[in-house]
XYZ file of C-alpha atoms in Angstrom:
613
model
C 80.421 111.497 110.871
C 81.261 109.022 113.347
C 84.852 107.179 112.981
C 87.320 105.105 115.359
C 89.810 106.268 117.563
C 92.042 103.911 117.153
C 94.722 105.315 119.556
C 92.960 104.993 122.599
C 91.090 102.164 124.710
C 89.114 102.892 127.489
C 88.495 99.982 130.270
C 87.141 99.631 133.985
C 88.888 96.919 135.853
C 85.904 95.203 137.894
C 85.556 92.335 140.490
C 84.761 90.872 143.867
C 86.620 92.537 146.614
C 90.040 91.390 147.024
C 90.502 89.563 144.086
C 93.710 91.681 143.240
C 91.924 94.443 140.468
C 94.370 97.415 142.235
C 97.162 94.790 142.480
C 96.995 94.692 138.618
C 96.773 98.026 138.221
C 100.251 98.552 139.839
C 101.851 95.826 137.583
C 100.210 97.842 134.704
C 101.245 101.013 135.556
C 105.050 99.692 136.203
C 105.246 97.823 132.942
C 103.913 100.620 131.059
C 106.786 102.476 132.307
C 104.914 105.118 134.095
C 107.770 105.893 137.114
C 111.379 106.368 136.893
C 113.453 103.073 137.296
C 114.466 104.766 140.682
C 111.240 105.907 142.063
C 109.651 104.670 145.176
C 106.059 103.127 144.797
C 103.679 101.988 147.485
C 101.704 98.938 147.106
C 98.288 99.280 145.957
C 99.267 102.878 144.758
C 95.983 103.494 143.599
C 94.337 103.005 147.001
C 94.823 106.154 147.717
C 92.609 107.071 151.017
C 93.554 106.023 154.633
C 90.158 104.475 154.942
C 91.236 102.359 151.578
C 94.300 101.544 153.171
C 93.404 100.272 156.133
C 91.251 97.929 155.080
C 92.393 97.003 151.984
C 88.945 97.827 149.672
C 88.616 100.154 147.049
C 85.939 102.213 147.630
C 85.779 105.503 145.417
C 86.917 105.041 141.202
C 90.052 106.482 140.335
C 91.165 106.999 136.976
C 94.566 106.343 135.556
C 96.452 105.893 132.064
C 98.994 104.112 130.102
C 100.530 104.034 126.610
C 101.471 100.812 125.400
C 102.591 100.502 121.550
C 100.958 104.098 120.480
C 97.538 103.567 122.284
C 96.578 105.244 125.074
C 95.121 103.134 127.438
C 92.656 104.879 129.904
C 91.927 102.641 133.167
C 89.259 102.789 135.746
C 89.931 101.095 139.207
C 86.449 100.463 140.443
C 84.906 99.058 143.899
C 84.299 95.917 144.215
C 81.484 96.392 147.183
C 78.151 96.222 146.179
C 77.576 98.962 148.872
C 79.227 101.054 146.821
C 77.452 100.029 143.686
C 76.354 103.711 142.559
C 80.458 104.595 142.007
C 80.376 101.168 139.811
C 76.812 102.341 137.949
C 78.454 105.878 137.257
C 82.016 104.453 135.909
C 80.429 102.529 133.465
C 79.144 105.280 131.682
C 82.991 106.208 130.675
C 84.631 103.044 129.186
C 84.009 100.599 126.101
C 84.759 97.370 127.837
C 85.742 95.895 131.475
C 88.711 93.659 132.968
C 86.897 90.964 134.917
C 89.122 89.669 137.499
C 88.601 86.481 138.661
C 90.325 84.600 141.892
C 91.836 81.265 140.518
C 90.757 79.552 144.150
C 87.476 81.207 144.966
C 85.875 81.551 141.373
C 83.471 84.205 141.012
C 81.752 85.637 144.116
C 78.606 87.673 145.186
C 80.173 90.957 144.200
C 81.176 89.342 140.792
C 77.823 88.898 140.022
C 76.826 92.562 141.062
C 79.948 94.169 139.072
C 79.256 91.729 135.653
C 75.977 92.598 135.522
C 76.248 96.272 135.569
C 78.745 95.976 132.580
C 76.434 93.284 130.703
C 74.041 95.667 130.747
C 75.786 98.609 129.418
C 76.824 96.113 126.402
C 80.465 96.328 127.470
C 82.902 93.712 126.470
C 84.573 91.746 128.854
C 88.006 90.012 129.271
C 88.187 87.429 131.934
C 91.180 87.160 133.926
C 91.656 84.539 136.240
C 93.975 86.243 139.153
C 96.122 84.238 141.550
C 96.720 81.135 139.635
C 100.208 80.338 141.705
C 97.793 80.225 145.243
C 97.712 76.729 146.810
C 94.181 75.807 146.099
C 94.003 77.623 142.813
C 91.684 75.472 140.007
C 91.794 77.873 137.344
C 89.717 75.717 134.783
C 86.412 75.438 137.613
C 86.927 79.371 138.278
C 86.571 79.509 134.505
C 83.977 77.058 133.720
C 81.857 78.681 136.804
C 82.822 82.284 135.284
C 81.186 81.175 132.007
C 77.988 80.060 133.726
C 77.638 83.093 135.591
C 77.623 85.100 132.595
C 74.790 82.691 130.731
C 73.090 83.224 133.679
C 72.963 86.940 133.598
C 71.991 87.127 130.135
C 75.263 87.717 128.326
C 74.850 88.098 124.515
C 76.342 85.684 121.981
C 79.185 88.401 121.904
C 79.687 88.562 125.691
C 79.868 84.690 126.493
C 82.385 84.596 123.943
C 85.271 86.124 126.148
C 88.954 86.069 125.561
C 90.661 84.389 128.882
C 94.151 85.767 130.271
C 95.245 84.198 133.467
C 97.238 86.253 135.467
C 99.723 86.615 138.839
C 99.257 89.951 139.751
C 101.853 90.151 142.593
C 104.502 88.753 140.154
C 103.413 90.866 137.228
C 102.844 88.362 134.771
C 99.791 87.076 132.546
C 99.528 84.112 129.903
C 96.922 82.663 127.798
C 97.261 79.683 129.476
C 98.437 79.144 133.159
C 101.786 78.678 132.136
C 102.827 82.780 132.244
C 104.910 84.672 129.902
C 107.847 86.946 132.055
C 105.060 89.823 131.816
C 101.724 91.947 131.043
C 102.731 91.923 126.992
C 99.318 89.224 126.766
C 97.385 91.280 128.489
C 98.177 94.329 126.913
C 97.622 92.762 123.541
C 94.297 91.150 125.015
C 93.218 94.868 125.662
C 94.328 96.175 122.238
C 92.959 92.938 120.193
C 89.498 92.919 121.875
C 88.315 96.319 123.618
C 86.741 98.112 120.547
C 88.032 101.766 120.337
C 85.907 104.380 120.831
C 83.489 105.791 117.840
C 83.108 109.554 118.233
C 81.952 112.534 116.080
C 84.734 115.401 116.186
C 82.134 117.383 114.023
C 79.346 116.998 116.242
C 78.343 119.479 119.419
C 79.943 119.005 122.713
C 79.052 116.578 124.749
C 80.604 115.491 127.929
C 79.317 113.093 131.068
C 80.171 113.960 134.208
C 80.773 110.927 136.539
C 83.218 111.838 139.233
C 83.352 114.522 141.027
C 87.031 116.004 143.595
C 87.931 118.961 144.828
C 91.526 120.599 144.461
C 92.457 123.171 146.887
C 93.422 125.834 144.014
C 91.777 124.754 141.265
C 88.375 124.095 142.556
C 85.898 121.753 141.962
C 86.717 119.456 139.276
C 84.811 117.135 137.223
C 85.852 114.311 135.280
C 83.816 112.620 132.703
C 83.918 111.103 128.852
C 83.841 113.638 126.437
C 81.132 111.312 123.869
C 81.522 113.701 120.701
C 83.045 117.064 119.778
C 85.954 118.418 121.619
C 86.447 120.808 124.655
C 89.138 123.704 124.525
C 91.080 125.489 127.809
C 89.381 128.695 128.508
C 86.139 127.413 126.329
C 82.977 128.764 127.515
C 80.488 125.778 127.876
C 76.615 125.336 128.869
C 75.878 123.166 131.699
C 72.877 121.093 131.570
C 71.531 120.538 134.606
C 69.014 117.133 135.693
C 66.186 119.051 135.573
C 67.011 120.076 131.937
C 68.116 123.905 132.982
C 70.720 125.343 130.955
C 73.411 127.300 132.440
C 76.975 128.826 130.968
C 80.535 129.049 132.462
C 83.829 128.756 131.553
C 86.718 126.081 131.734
C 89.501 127.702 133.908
C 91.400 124.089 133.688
C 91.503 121.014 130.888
C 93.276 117.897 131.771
C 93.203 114.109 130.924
C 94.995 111.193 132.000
C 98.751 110.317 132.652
C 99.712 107.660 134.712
C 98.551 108.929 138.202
C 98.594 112.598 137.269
C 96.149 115.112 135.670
C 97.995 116.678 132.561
C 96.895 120.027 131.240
C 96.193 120.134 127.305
C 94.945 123.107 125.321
C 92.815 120.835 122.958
C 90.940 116.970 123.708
C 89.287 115.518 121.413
C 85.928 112.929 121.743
C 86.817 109.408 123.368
C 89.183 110.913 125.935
C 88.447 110.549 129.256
C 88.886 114.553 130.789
C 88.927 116.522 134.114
C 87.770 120.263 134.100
C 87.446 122.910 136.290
C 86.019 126.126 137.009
C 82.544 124.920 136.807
C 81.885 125.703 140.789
C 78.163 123.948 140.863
C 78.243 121.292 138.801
C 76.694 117.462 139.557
C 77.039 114.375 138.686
C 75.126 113.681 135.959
C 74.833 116.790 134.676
C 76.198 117.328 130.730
C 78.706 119.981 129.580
C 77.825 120.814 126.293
C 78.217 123.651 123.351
C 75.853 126.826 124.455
C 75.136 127.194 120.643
C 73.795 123.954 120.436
C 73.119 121.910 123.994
C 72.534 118.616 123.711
C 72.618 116.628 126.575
C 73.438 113.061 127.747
C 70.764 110.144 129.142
C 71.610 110.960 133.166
C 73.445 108.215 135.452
C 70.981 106.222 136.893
C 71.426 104.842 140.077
C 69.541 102.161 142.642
C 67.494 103.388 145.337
C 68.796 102.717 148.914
C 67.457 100.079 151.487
C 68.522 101.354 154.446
C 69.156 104.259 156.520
C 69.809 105.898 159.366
C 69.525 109.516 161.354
C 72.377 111.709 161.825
C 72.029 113.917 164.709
C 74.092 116.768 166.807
C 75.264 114.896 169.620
C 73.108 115.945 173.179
C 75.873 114.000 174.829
C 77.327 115.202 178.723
C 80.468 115.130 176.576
C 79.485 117.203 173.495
C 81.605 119.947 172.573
C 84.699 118.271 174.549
C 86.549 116.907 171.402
C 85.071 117.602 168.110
C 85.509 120.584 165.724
C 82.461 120.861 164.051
C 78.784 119.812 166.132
C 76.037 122.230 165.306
C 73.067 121.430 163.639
C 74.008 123.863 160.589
C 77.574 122.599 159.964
C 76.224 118.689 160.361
C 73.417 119.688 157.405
C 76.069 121.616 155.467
C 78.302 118.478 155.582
C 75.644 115.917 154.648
C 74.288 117.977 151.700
C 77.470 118.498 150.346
C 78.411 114.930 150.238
C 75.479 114.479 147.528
C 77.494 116.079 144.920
C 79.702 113.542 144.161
C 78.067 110.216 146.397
C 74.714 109.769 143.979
C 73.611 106.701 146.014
C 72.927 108.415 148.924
C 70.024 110.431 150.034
C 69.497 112.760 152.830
C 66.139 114.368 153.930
C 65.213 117.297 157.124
C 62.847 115.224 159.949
C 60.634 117.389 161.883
C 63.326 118.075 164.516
C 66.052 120.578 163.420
C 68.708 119.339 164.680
C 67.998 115.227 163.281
C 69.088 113.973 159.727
C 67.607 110.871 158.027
C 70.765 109.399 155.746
C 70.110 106.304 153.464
C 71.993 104.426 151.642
C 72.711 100.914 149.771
C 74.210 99.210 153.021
C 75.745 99.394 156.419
C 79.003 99.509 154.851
C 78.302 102.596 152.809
C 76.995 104.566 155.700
C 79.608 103.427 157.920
C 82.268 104.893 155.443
C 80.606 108.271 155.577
C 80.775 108.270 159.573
C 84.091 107.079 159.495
C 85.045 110.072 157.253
C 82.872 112.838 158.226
C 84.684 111.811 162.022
C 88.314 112.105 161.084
C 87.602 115.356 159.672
C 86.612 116.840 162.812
C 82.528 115.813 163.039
C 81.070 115.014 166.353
C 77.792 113.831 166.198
C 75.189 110.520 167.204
C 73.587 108.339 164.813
C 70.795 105.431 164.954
C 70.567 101.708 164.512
C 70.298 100.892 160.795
C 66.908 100.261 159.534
C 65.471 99.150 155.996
C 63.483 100.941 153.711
C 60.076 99.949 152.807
C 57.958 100.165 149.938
C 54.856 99.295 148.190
C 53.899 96.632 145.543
C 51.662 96.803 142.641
C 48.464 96.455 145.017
C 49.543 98.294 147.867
C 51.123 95.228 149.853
C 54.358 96.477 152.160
C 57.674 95.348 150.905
C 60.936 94.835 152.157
C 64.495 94.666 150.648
C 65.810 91.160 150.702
C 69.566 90.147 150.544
C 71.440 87.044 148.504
C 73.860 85.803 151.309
C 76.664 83.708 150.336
C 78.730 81.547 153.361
C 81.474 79.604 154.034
C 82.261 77.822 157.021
C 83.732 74.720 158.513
C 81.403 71.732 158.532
C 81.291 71.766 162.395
C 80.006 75.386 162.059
C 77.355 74.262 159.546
C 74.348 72.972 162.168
C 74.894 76.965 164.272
C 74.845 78.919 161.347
C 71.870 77.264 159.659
C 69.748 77.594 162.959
C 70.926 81.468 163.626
C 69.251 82.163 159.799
C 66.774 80.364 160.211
C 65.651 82.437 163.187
C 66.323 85.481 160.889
C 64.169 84.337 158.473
C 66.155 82.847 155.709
C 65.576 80.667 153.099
C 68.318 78.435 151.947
C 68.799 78.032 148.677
C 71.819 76.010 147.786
C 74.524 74.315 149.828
C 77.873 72.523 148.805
C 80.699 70.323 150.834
C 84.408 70.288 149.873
C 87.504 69.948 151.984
C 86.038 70.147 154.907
C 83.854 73.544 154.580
C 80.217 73.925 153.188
C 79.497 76.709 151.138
C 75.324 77.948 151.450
C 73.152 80.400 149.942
C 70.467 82.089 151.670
C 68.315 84.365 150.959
C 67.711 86.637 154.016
C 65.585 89.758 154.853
C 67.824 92.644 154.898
C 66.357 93.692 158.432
C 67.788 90.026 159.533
C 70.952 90.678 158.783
C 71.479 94.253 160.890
C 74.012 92.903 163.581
C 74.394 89.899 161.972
C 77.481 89.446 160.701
C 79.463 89.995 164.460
C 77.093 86.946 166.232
C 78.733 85.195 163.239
C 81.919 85.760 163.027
C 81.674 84.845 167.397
C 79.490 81.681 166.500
C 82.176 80.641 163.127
C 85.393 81.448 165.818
C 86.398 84.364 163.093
C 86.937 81.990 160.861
C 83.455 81.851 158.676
C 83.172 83.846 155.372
C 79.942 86.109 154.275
C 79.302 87.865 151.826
C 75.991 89.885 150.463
C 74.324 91.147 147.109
C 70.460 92.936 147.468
C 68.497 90.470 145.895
C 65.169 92.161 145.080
C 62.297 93.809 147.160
C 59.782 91.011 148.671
C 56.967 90.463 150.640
C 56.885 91.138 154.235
C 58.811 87.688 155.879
C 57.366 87.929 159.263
C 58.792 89.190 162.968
C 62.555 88.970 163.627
C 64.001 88.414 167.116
C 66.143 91.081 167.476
C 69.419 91.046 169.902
C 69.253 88.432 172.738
C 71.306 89.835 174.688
C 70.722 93.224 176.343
C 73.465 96.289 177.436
C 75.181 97.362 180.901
C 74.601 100.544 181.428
C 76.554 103.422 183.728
C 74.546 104.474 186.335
C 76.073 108.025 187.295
C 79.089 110.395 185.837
C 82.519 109.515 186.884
C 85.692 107.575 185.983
C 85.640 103.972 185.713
C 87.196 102.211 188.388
C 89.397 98.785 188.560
C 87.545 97.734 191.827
C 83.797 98.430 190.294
C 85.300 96.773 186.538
C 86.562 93.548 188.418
C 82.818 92.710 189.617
C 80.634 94.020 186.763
C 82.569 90.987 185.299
C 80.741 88.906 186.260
C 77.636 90.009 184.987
C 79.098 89.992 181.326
C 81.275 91.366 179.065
C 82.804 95.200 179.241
C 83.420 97.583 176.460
C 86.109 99.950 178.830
C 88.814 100.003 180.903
C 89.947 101.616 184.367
C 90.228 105.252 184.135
C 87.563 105.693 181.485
C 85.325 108.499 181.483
C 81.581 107.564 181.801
C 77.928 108.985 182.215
C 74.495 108.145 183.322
C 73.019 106.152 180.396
C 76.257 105.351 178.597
C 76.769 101.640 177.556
C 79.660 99.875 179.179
C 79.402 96.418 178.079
C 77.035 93.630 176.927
C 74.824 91.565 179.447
C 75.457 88.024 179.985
C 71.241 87.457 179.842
C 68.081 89.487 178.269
C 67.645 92.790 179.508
C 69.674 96.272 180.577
C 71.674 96.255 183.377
C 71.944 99.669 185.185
C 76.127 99.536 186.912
C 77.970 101.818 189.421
C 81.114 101.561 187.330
C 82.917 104.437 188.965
C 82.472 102.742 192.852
C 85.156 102.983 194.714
C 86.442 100.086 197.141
C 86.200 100.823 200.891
C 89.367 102.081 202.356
C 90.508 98.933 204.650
C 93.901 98.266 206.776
C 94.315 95.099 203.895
C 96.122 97.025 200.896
C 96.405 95.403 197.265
C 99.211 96.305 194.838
C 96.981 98.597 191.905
C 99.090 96.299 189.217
C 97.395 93.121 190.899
C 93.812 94.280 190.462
C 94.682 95.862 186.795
C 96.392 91.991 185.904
C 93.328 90.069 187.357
C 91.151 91.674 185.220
C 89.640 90.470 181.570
C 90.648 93.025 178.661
C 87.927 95.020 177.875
C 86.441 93.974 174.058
C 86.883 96.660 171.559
C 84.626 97.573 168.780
C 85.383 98.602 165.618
C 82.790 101.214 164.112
C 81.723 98.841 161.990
C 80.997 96.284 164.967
C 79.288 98.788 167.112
C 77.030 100.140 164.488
C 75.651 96.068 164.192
C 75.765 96.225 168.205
C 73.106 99.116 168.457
C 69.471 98.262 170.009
C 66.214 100.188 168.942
C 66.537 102.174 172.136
C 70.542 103.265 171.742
C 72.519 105.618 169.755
C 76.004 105.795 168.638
C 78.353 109.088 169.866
C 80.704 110.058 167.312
C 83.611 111.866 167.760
C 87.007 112.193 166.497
C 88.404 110.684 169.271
C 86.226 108.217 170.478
C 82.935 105.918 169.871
C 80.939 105.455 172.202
C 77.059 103.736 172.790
C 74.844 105.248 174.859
C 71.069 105.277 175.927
C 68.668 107.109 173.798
C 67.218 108.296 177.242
C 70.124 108.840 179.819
C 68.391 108.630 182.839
C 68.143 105.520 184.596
C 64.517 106.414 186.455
C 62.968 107.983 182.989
C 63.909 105.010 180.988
C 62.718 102.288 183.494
C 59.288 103.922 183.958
C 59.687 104.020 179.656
C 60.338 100.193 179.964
C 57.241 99.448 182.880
C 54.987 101.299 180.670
C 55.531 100.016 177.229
C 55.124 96.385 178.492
C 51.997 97.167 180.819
C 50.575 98.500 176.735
C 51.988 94.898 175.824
C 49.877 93.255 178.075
C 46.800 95.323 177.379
C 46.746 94.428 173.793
C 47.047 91.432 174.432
């Protein structure tokens, strides 16, 4: 017989990306009491990654708890990416209702939309909070009014649109029912209480648990966390694991643990509602159902969106291969990549025909790039591809192609470049604003138009233009798209860079090294100034003369070389380049090294051109 737990909430904090959700978590978390008066806490404790860190975006769930007047509160820190959407699907499965943060000054964004929508459609509950209300520009009344619209607009029941409101300072701690704050959380801990419904569970009925999550402890195991929907699980209880496929399996829990504040605390007994961690279930999925071998019942699986674009991973063939990664054969790069489908359901990898190539997709270049960026600090050295999108079929057979909802802001002298540079990309505006001097657009773009978009952008906007993107919906074919204008310089023989050969390949554009850099045939050094690959002796050496220049003059006359970020050289990448990986260094090179091979490649593909013509 089903009943309430009245004792325990469980809630995902969701919203666009930096609009403060792990901010409030902190606040939470200190107000509930969780350290000691004296202990030390980071900022954004519950970014816990280096990758998170550094650039300040929440990218996998974590789970946390607090008890505030009996209840136990069980919180869900989610990403507010849309790349990372299939973390946001899966987390939705375990709570009964969602914080909705909203930025007093911005209002709700493109990820807003993306987050909302997955918890509208689960039937969750929301509470709006409008976040930053003490920031210059804040208007929390339009970030409310346009909050409200966005949630008629995505179909919100009666019961949805009618939200409470808490408006909130996260970096001060405090929250209000109006924008006049009380000293602290207490309103939002009583909006929580008042309007999350508690969990209704069956004690009586079989075991059934979710997984959702999936970590790995280095004595304990794998470990799975998950809702436990009805019954209750016992340490040391032997369990059957249903599988996707509907196969039944049994083990037994070595480990039980829920939620404390930012530990995992062992309990003989939990009971349905809770939010648990177990281990000692070494192949388990996400997905998958833990429930009682004498009668197995399992869950409706997480379902997650498809990808739209992908890439292939591939062992490195490199003159430098070998020199500074840990891990570069074929067998440990497909070990690596397999493995990371356990717990990242969004992505998909598939063999090619050649052994020692990988095709990797995913729901953007932001999700992919976060796998690079991980599987190279751990010691990976390997090459990928330029990002490309992932067709499919319609209804009669027609080709389609994923499509994205872009969402700008720029300065109104910005506003004639950035219109033009869509427009050549095939976009479609849709709606456009002016206030205070900026102009805010919507487009909607091919996603194939926006690969190496966003760094001609931020060059064209001065760094000072804003984009964001949601996947729209998969259309109809929009046509060619001209891809990068301007072409590569490329090393023309093994050596070390030198100042003298560095000081005049400036003038035929812009280089990616510096004197003293180790280079080799076919390895990108810079971007042209015009159309077309430039083949450079970067490693010449000036002619020994009687005239004798101080080495610090040359080094001072000379234009720092651009660096690029993963991230920027990923968007960089032409059809016919590939990006090195290694934990040291990044590095673009020529698909084809040699300089004679790949020009007779070139001569030949145009003289086809012409021919079919």
């Amino acid at each position: 017989m089903q009943r309430e737990r009245a004792d325990l909430r469980n809630i995902a904090i969701i919203a666009h990306v930096d609009h403060g959700k792990t901010t409030l978590v902190d606040g939470l978390l200190k107000q509930a009491h969780t350290f000691r008066d004296n202990q030390r806490v980071v900022e954004r404790v519950m970014d816990s990654n280096d990758l998170e860190r550094e650039r300040g975006i929440t990218i996998l769930a974590k789970n946390t708890a607090v008890t505030y007047q009996g209840v136990k509160i069980n919180i869900v820190d989610t990403p507010g990416h849309a790349d990372f959407g299939g973390v946001v699907e899966r987390v939705m499965n375990m709570v009964d209702g969602v914080l909705l943060l909203v930025d007093a000054a911005e209002g709700p964004m493109p990820q807003t939309r993306f987050v909302l929508r997955k918890a509208l459609e689960m039937g969750h509950q929301a509470i709006v909070v409008i976040n930053k209300v003490d920031r210059k520009n804040a208007d929390p009344a339009s970030a409310l009014n346009r909050t409200f619209d966005l949630f008629i607009e995505l179909g919100a029941s009666e019961a949805q649109a009618d939200f409470p409101v808490i408006y909130s300072n996260a970096l001060t701690q405090q929250a209000g029912l109006t924008p006049n704050l009380s000293p602290d959380y207490q309103p939002l801990f009583e909006a929580i209480l008042r309007h999350i419904p508690a969990p209704r569970v069956d004690p009586g009925a079989p075991t059934q648990m979710l997984v959702t999550t999936l970590s790995y402890d280095a004595y304990k195991g794998l470990v799975a966390v998950g809702r436990l929907f009805n019954g209750a699980l016992r340490d040391g209880q032997t369990v059957a694991r249903i599988q996707r496929d509907g196969q039944i399996t049994t083990g037994k829990l070595s480990y039980l643990y829920v939620f404390q504040g930012l530990q995992r605390q062992p309990v003989s007994v939990a009971e349905a509602g809770e939010i648990v961690a177990v281990a000692g279930l070494d192949e388990v999925h996400i997905g998958e159902t833990i429930a009682d071998p004498a009668n197995p019942i399992a869950l409706p699986s997480i379902r997650v969106e498809a990808p739209t674009v992908r890439m292939t991973f591939g062992v490195s063939t490199s003159p430098f291969a070998g020199q500074e990664g840990a891990w570069g054969t074929s067998r440990k790069l497909r070990e690596r990549l397999y493995k990371e489908l356990e717990h990242n359901v969004a992505l998909r990898v598939a063999d090619t025909d050649s052994a020692d190539t990988f095709l990797v997709s995913g729901r953007g270049e932001l999700h992919l790039a976060i796998l690079i960026e991980t599987m190279r600090r751990e010691g990976y050295e390997f090459q990928v591809s330029r990002p490309e999108v992932i067709y499919r079929s319609g209804e009669a057979g027609e080709p389609l192609e994923p499509a994205e909802e872009v969402h700008i802001e720029v300065a109104e002298e910005h506003m004639g470049t950035v219109i033009e540079m869509l427009g050549r990309r095939r976009g479609i505006m849709t709606n456009m604003n002016q206030a205070s001097g900026s102009v805010y657009f919507t487009f909607l773009v091919p996603t194939r138009g926006l690969l190496g978009f966003r760094y001609q952008f931020l060059t064209a906007t001065r760094g000072t233009g804003q984009m964001h993107t949601l996947f729209h919906d998969y259309l109809p074919l929009a046509g060619a798209i001209e891809q990068r204008e301007l072409g590569s310089l490329v090393a023309g023989e093994n050596g070390a860079a030198t100042a003298y050969a560095i000081r005049n390949a400036e003038e035929r554009g812009t280089l990616f090294i510096e004197p003293g850099a180790a280079v080799y045939e076919g390895m990108v050094i810079g971007q042209h100034q015009r159309p077309g690959d430039l083949v450079i002796n970067i490693a010449k050496k000036k002619q020994l003369t009687n005239v004798r220049a101080a080495r610090a003059e040359v080094l001072e006359s000379l234009t720092p070389a651009r660096k690029m970020s993963l991230d920027e050289s990923i968007e960089y990448l032409a059809e016919d380049e590939l990006l090195e990986i290694t934990p040291e260094n990044i590095r673009i090179r020529k698909r084809i090294l040699d300089s004679e091979a790949r020009g007779k490649l070139h001569k030949r593909s145009k003289e086809e051109l012409i021919e079919n013509a």
